[in-house]
Coordinates of C-alpha atoms and ligand atoms in Angstrom, one line a residue:
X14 CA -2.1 -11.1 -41.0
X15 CA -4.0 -14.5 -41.7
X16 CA -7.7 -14.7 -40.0
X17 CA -9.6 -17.9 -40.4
X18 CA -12.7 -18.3 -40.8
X19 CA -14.8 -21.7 -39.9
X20 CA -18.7 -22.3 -40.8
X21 CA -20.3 -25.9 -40.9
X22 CA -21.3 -27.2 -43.8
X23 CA -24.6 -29.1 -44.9
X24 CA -23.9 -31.8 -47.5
X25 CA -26.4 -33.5 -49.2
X26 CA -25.6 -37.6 -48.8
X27 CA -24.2 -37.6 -52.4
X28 CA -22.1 -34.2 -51.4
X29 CA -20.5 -36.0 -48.4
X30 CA -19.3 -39.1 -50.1
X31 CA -17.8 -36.9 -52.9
X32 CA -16.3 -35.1 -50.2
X33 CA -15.2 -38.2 -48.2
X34 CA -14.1 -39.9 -52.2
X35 CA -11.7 -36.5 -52.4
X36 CA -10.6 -36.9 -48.6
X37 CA -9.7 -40.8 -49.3
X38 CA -7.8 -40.0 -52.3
X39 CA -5.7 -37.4 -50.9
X40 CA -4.8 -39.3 -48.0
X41 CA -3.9 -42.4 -50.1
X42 CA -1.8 -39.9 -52.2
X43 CA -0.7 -38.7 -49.4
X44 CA 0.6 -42.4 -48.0
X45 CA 1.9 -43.0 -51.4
X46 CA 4.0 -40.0 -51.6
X47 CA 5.8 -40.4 -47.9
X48 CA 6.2 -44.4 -49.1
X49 CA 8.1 -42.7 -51.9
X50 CA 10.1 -40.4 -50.1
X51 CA 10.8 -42.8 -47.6
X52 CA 11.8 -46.2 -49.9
X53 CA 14.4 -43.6 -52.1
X54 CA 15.8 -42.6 -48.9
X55 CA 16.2 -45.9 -47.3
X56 CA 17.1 -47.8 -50.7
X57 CA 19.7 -45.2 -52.0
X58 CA 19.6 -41.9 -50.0
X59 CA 17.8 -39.8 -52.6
X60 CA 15.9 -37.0 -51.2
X61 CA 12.6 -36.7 -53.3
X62 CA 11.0 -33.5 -53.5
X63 CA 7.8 -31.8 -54.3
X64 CA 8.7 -30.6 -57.8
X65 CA 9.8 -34.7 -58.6
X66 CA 6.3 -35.3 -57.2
X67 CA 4.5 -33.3 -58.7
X68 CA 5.4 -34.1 -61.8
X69 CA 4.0 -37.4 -61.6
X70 CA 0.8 -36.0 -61.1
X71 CA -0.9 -36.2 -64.9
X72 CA 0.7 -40.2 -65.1
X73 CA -1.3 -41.1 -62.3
X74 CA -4.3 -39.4 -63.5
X75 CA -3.6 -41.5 -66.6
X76 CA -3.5 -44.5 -64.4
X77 CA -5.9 -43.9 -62.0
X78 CA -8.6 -41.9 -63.7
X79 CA -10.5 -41.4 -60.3
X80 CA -7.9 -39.1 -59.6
X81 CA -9.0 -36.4 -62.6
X82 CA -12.1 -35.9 -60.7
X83 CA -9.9 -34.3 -57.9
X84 CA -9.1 -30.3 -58.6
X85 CA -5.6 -30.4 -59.2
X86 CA -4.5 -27.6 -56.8
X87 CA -6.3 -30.0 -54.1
X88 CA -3.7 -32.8 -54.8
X89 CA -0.6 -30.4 -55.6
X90 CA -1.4 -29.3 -52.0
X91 CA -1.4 -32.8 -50.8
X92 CA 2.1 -33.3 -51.7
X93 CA 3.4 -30.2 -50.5
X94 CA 1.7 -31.4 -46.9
X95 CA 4.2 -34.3 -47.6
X96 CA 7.0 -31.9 -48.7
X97 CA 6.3 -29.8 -45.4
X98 CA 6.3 -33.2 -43.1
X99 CA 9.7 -34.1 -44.3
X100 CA 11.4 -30.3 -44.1
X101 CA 10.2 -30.1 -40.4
X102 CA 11.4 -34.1 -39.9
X103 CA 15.1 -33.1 -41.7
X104 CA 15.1 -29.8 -38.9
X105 CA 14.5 -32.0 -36.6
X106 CA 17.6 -34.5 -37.7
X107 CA 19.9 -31.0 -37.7
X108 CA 18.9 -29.8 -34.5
X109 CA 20.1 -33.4 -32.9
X110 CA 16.3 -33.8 -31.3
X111 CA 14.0 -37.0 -31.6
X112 CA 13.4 -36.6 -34.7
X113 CA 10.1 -38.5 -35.1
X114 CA 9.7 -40.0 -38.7
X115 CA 6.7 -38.5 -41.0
X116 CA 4.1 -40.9 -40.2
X117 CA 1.0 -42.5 -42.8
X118 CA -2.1 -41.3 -42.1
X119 CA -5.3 -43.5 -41.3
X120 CA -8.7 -43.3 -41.8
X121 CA -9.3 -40.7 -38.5
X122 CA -6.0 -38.3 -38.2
X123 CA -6.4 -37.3 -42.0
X124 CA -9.3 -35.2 -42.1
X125 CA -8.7 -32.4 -44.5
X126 CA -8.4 -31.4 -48.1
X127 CA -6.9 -28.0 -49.3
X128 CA -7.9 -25.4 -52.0
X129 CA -4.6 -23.5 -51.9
X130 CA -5.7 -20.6 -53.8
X131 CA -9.1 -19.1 -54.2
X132 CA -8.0 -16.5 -56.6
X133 CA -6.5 -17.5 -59.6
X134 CA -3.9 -15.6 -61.8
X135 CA -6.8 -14.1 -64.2
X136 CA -9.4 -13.1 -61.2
X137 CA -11.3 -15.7 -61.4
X138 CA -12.1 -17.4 -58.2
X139 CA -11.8 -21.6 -58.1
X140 CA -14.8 -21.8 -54.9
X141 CA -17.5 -19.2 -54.7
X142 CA -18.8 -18.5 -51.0
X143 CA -22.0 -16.9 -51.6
X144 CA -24.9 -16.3 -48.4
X145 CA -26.2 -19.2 -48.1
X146 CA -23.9 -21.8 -50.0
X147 CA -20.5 -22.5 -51.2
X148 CA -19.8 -23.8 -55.2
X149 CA -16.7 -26.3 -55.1
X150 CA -15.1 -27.0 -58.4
X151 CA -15.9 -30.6 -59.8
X152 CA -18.4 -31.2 -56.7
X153 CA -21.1 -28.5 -56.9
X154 CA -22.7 -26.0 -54.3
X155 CA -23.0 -26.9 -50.8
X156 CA -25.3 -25.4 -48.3
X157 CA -23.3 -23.6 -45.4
X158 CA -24.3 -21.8 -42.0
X159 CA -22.4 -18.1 -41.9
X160 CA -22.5 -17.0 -38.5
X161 CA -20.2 -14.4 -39.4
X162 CA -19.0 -13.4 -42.6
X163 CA -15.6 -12.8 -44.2
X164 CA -13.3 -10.0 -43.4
X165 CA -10.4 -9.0 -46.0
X166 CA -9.3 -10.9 -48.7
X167 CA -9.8 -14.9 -48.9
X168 CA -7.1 -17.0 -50.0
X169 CA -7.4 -20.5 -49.2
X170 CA -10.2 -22.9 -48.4
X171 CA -10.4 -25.6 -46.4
X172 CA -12.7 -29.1 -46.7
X173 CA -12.6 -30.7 -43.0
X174 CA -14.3 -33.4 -41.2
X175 CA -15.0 -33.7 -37.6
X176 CA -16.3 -36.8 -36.6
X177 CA -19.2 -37.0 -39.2
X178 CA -19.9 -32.5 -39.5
X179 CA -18.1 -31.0 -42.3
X180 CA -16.4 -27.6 -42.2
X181 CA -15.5 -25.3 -44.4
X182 CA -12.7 -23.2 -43.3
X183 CA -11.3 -19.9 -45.2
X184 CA -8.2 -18.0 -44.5
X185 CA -8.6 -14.5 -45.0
X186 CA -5.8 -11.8 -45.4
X187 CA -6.5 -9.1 -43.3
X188 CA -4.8 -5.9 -42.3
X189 CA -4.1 -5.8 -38.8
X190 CA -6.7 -3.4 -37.0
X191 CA -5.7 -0.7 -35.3
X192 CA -8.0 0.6 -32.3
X193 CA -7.3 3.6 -30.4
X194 CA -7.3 2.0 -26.9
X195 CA -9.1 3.5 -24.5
X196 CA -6.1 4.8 -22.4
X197 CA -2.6 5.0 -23.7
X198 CA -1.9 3.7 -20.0
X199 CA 0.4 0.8 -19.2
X200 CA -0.1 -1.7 -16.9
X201 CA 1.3 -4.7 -15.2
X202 CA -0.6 -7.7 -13.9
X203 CA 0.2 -9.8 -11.0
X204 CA -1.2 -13.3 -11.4
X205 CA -1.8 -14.8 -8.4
X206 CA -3.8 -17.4 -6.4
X207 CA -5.2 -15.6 -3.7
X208 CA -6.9 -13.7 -6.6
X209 CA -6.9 -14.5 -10.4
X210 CA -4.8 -11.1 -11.2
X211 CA -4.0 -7.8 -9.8
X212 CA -3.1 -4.6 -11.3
X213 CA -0.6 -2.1 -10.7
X214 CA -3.8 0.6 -10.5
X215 CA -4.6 -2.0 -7.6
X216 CA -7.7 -3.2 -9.4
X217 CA -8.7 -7.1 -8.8
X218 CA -10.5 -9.5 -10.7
X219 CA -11.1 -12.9 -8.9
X220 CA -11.0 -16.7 -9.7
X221 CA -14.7 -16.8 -10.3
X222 CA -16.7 -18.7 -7.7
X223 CA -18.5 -21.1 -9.9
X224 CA -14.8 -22.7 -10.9
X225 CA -14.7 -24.2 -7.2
X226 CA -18.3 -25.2 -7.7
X227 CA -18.0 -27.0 -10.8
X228 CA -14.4 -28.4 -9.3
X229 CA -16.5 -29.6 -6.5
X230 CA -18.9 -31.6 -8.6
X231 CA -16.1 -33.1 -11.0
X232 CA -14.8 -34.4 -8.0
X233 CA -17.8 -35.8 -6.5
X234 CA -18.6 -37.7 -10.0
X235 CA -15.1 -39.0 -10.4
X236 CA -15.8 -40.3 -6.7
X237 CA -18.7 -41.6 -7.8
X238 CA -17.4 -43.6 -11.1
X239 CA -14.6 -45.2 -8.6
X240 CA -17.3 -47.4 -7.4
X241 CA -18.8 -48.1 -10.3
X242 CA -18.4 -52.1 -11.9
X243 CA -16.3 -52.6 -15.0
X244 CA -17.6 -52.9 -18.4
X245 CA -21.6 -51.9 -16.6
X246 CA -23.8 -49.3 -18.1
X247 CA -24.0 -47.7 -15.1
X248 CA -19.9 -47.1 -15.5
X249 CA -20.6 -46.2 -19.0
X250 CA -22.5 -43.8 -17.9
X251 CA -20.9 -42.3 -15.3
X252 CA -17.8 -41.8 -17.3
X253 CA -20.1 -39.7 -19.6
X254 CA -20.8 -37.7 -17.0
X255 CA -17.3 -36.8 -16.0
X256 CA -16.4 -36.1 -19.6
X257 CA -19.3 -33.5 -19.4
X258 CA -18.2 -32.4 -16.2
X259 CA -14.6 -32.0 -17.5
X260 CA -15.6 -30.4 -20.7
X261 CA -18.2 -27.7 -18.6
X262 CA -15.5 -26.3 -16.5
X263 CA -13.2 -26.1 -19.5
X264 CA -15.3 -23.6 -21.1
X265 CA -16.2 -21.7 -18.3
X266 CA -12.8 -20.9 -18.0
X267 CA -12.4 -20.2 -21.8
X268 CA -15.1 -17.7 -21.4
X269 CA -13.5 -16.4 -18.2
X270 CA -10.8 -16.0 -19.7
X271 CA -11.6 -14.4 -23.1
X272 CA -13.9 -12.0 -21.0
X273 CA -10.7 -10.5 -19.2
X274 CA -8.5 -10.5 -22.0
X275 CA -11.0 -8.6 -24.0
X276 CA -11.3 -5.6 -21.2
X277 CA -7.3 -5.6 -20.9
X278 CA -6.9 -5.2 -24.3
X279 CA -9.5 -2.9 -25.0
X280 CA -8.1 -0.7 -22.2
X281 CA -4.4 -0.3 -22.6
X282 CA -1.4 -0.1 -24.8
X283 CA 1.2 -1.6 -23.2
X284 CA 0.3 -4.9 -20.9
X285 CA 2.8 -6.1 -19.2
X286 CA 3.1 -9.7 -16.7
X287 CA 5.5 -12.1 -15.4
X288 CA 7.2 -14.3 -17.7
X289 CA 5.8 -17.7 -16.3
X290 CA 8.3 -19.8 -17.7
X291 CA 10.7 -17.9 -14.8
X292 CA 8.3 -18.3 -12.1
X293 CA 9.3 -19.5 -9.1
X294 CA 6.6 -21.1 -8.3
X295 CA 6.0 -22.6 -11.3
X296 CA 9.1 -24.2 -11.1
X297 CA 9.6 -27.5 -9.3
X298 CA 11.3 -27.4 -5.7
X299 CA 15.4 -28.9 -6.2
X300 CA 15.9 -31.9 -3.3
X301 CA 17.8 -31.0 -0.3
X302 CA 20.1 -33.5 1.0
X303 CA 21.8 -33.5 4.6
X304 CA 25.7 -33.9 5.3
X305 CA 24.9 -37.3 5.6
X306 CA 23.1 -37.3 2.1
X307 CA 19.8 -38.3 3.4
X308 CA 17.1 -35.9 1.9
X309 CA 15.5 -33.6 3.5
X310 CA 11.6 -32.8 3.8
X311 CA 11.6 -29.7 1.4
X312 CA 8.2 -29.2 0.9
X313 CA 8.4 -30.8 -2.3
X314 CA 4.6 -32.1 -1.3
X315 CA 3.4 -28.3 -0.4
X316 CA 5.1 -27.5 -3.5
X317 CA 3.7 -29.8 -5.8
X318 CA -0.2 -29.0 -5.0
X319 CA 0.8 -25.3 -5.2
X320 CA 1.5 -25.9 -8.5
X321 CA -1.0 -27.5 -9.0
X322 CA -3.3 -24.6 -8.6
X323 CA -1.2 -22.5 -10.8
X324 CA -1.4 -24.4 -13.7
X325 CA -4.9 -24.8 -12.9
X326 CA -5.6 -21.1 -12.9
X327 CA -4.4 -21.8 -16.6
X328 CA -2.4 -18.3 -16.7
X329 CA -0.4 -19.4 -19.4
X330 CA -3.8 -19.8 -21.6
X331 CA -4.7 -16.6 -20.0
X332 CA -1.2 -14.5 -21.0
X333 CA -1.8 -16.2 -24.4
X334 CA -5.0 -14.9 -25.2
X335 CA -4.0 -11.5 -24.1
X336 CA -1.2 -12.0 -26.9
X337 CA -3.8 -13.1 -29.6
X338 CA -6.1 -10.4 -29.2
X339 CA -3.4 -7.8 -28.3
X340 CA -1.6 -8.9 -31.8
X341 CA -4.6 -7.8 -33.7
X342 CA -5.6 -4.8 -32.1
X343 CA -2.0 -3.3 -32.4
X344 CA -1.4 -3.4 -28.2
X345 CA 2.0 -4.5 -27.1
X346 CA 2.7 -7.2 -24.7
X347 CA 5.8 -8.1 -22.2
X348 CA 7.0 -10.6 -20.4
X349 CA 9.3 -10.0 -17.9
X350 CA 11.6 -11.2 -14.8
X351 CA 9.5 -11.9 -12.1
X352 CA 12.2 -11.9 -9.7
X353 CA 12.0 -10.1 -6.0
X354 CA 8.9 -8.4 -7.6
X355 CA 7.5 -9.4 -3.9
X356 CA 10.2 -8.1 -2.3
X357 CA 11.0 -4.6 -3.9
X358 CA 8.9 -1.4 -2.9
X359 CA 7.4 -0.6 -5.5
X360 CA 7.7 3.4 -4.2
X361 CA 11.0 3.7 -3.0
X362 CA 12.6 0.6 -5.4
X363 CA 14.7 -0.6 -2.2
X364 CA 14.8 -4.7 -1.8
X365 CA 13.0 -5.8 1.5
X366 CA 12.9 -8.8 3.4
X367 CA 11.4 -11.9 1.2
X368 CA 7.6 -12.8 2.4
X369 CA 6.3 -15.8 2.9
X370 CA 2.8 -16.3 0.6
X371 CA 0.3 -16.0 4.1
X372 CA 1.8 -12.3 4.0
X373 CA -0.8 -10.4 2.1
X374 CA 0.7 -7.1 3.0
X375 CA 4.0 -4.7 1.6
X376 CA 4.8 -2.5 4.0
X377 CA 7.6 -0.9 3.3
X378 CA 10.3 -0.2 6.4
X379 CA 12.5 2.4 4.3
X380 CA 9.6 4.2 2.9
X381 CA 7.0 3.6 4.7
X382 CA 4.5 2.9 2.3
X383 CA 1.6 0.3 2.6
X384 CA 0.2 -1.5 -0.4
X385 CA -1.3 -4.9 -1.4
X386 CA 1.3 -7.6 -1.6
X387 CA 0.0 -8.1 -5.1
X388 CA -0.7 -4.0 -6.3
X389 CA 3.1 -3.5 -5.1
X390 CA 4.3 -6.6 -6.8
X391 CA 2.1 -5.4 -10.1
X392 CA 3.5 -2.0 -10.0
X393 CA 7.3 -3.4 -10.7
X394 CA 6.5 -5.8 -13.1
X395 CA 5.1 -2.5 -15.2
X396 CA 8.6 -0.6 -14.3
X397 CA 10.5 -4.0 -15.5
X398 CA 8.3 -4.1 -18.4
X399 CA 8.8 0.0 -18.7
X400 CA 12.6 -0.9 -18.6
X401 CA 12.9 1.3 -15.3
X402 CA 15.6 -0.1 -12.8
X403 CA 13.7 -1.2 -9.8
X404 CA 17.2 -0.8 -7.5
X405 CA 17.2 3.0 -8.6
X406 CA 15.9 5.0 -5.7
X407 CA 13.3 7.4 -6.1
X408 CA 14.1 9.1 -2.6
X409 CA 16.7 8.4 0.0
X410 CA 15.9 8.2 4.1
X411 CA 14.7 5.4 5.6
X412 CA 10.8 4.7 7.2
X413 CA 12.3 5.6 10.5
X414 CA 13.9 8.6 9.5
X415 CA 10.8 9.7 7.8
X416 CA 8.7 8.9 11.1
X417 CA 11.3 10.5 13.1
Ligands
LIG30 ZN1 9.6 1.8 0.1

């Protein structure tokens, strides 16, 4: 498994413009290369590859001797970037979609250089990443911030810029850890919007209150920048504000959301949810036309803010977290139908009648048993996920016979 690992660099003024020099001359090699590609393509349909590239290399070292103060693996990497563009462009082509022609890159969009390979053949590694600094061949030692260190064995390094920070980033191979969980429990999760998620133990965890709270500010300033005059500072400043806004409630979610990913994790085996992309109410609403083909009202509007909400509550972010972590930590995740999982008793697997949302309640007429809309609905997304039939009865008799 590849881990990377990302810690800011410190450049002296002279270390930053050798790193931006590298960074320009990759990304005009880069231009040159797709030109290349794309003029023997266009003039006589000859597909260009990296090894015909490559090749090149030491001639335009001798033309351009800048380019010998690059490390060479830097610049092979370069044109295997280019190499990589035009196999995912020629997929594209066979699959019959858009296939959206390798573009140049300018000034802003190419912002990284690669050290393919930190250890070389003999053992001898091309970057050093000590404590405190990092040694890059041909530009000297860098000072870098660690706030963690390495885990397992690096293999690449990457130079980036971010507006005007530099990063250094390492990709480590690690060996996937594996954690004794904490139970060797299932368990299947009802998202919902009433509350965040739901458990089939019947546990809840709630949308957290500040969400609505910072919501309800967002909204206020993107009331209040309305109003405000173009092209005035006040403008100029309020838009800053909404950006702030925007970004605050983004990562109180992130952290939300990492928090409860974490505890599943941590805590069972086998996590199972809904697929979302089968959702219901994810879905949109199909139009409903009358026999005289006029549509219909079909609550297309209640629909649409509904979903709204849903994507809101960023479940798909959330489920893909869960993945993440569950990946490394050895826990195993599933997605499955979430068809009539409102509908089906959880206890006696027999089909009731479909509930609208404002019922919060199963109760079951065969069985009699009373659950949580969202426990009950929880409990057979585990047995889907558990691959046991939810039509397979556990007892026969109805509620009424029971009673009787
Ligand atoms: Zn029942």
């Amino acid at each position: 498994m590849m881990k990377a690992f990302k810690y800011r660099l410190y450049p002296t003024c002279k270390q930053a413009d050798a790193l931006q020099f590298t960074l320009d001359r990759n990304r005009e090699l880069y231009n040159a290369a797709l030109e290349e590609r794309r003029e023997a393509w266009r003039m006589s349909r000859v597909n260009v590859t990296y090894a015909m590239q490559s090749a090149q290399l030491p001639e335009i070292k001798e033309i351009r001797p800048e380019y010998k103060e690059i490390y060479s693996q830097i610049l092979q990497d370069t044109l295997k970037r280019v190499d990589k563009a035009f196999k995912a462009f020629f997929k594209r082509c066979k699959e019959d979609k858009t296939p959206g022609y390798p573009r140049f890159q300018g000034y802003d969009r190419y912002d990284s250089f690669t050290y393919p390979q930190i250890e070389k053949l003999k053992g001898k590694p091309t970057i050093t990443i000590e404590e405190k600094k990092v040694v890059l061949p041909k530009i000297g030692q860098i000072k870098v911030k660690k706030q963690r260190d390495l885990e397992g064995k690096a293999k690449t390094a990457t130079i980036k810029r971010e507006g005007d920070r530099w990063y250094l980033i390492i990709t480590c191979e690690v060996e996937a850890r594996v954690k004794l969980p904490y139970t060797d429990l299932p368990i299947g999760i009802d998202m919902g919007l009433k509350h965040f998620m739901t458990d089939s133990h019947g546990d809840v965890v709630d949308n957290p209150r500040f969400f609505r709270k910072s919501h309800g500010r967002l909204k206020k300033l993107q009331q209040r920048l309305a109003k405000k005059k173009k092209r005035s500072n006040r403008r100029k400043k309020a838009v800053k504000s909404v950006a702030n806004a925007h970004k605050k409630v983004r990562n109180q979610r992130k952290d939300f959301h990492h928090k409860e990913s974490r505890i599943l994790v941590d805590t069972f085996e086998t996590i199972i949810f809904e697929d979302l992309s089968l959702h219901h109410m994810v879905r949109r609403p199909k139009a409903k036309q009358d026999e005289n083909g006029k549509y219909l009202h079909n609550g297309a509007a209640a629909k649409g803010g509904l979903n709204k909400s849903i994507l809101d509550a960023g479940w798909a972010s959330f489920i893909e977290l869960v993945k993440h972590k569950a990946a490394w930590a050895g826990v195993t995740v599933i997605e499955v139908d979430p068809k009539k999982t409102s509908q089906i008793c959880s206890a006696c697997h027999k089909e009731g009648e479909h509930k609208d949302l404002s019922v919060r309640t199963h109760l079951c007429t065969y069985c009699g048993v009373v659950l949580d809309r969202d426990h009950n609905a929880a409990v057979n997304i585990r047995d889907r996920g558990l691959g046991r039939s939810l039509r397979e009865p556990a007892s026969s008799g109805t509620f009424q016979e029971a009673l009787a």
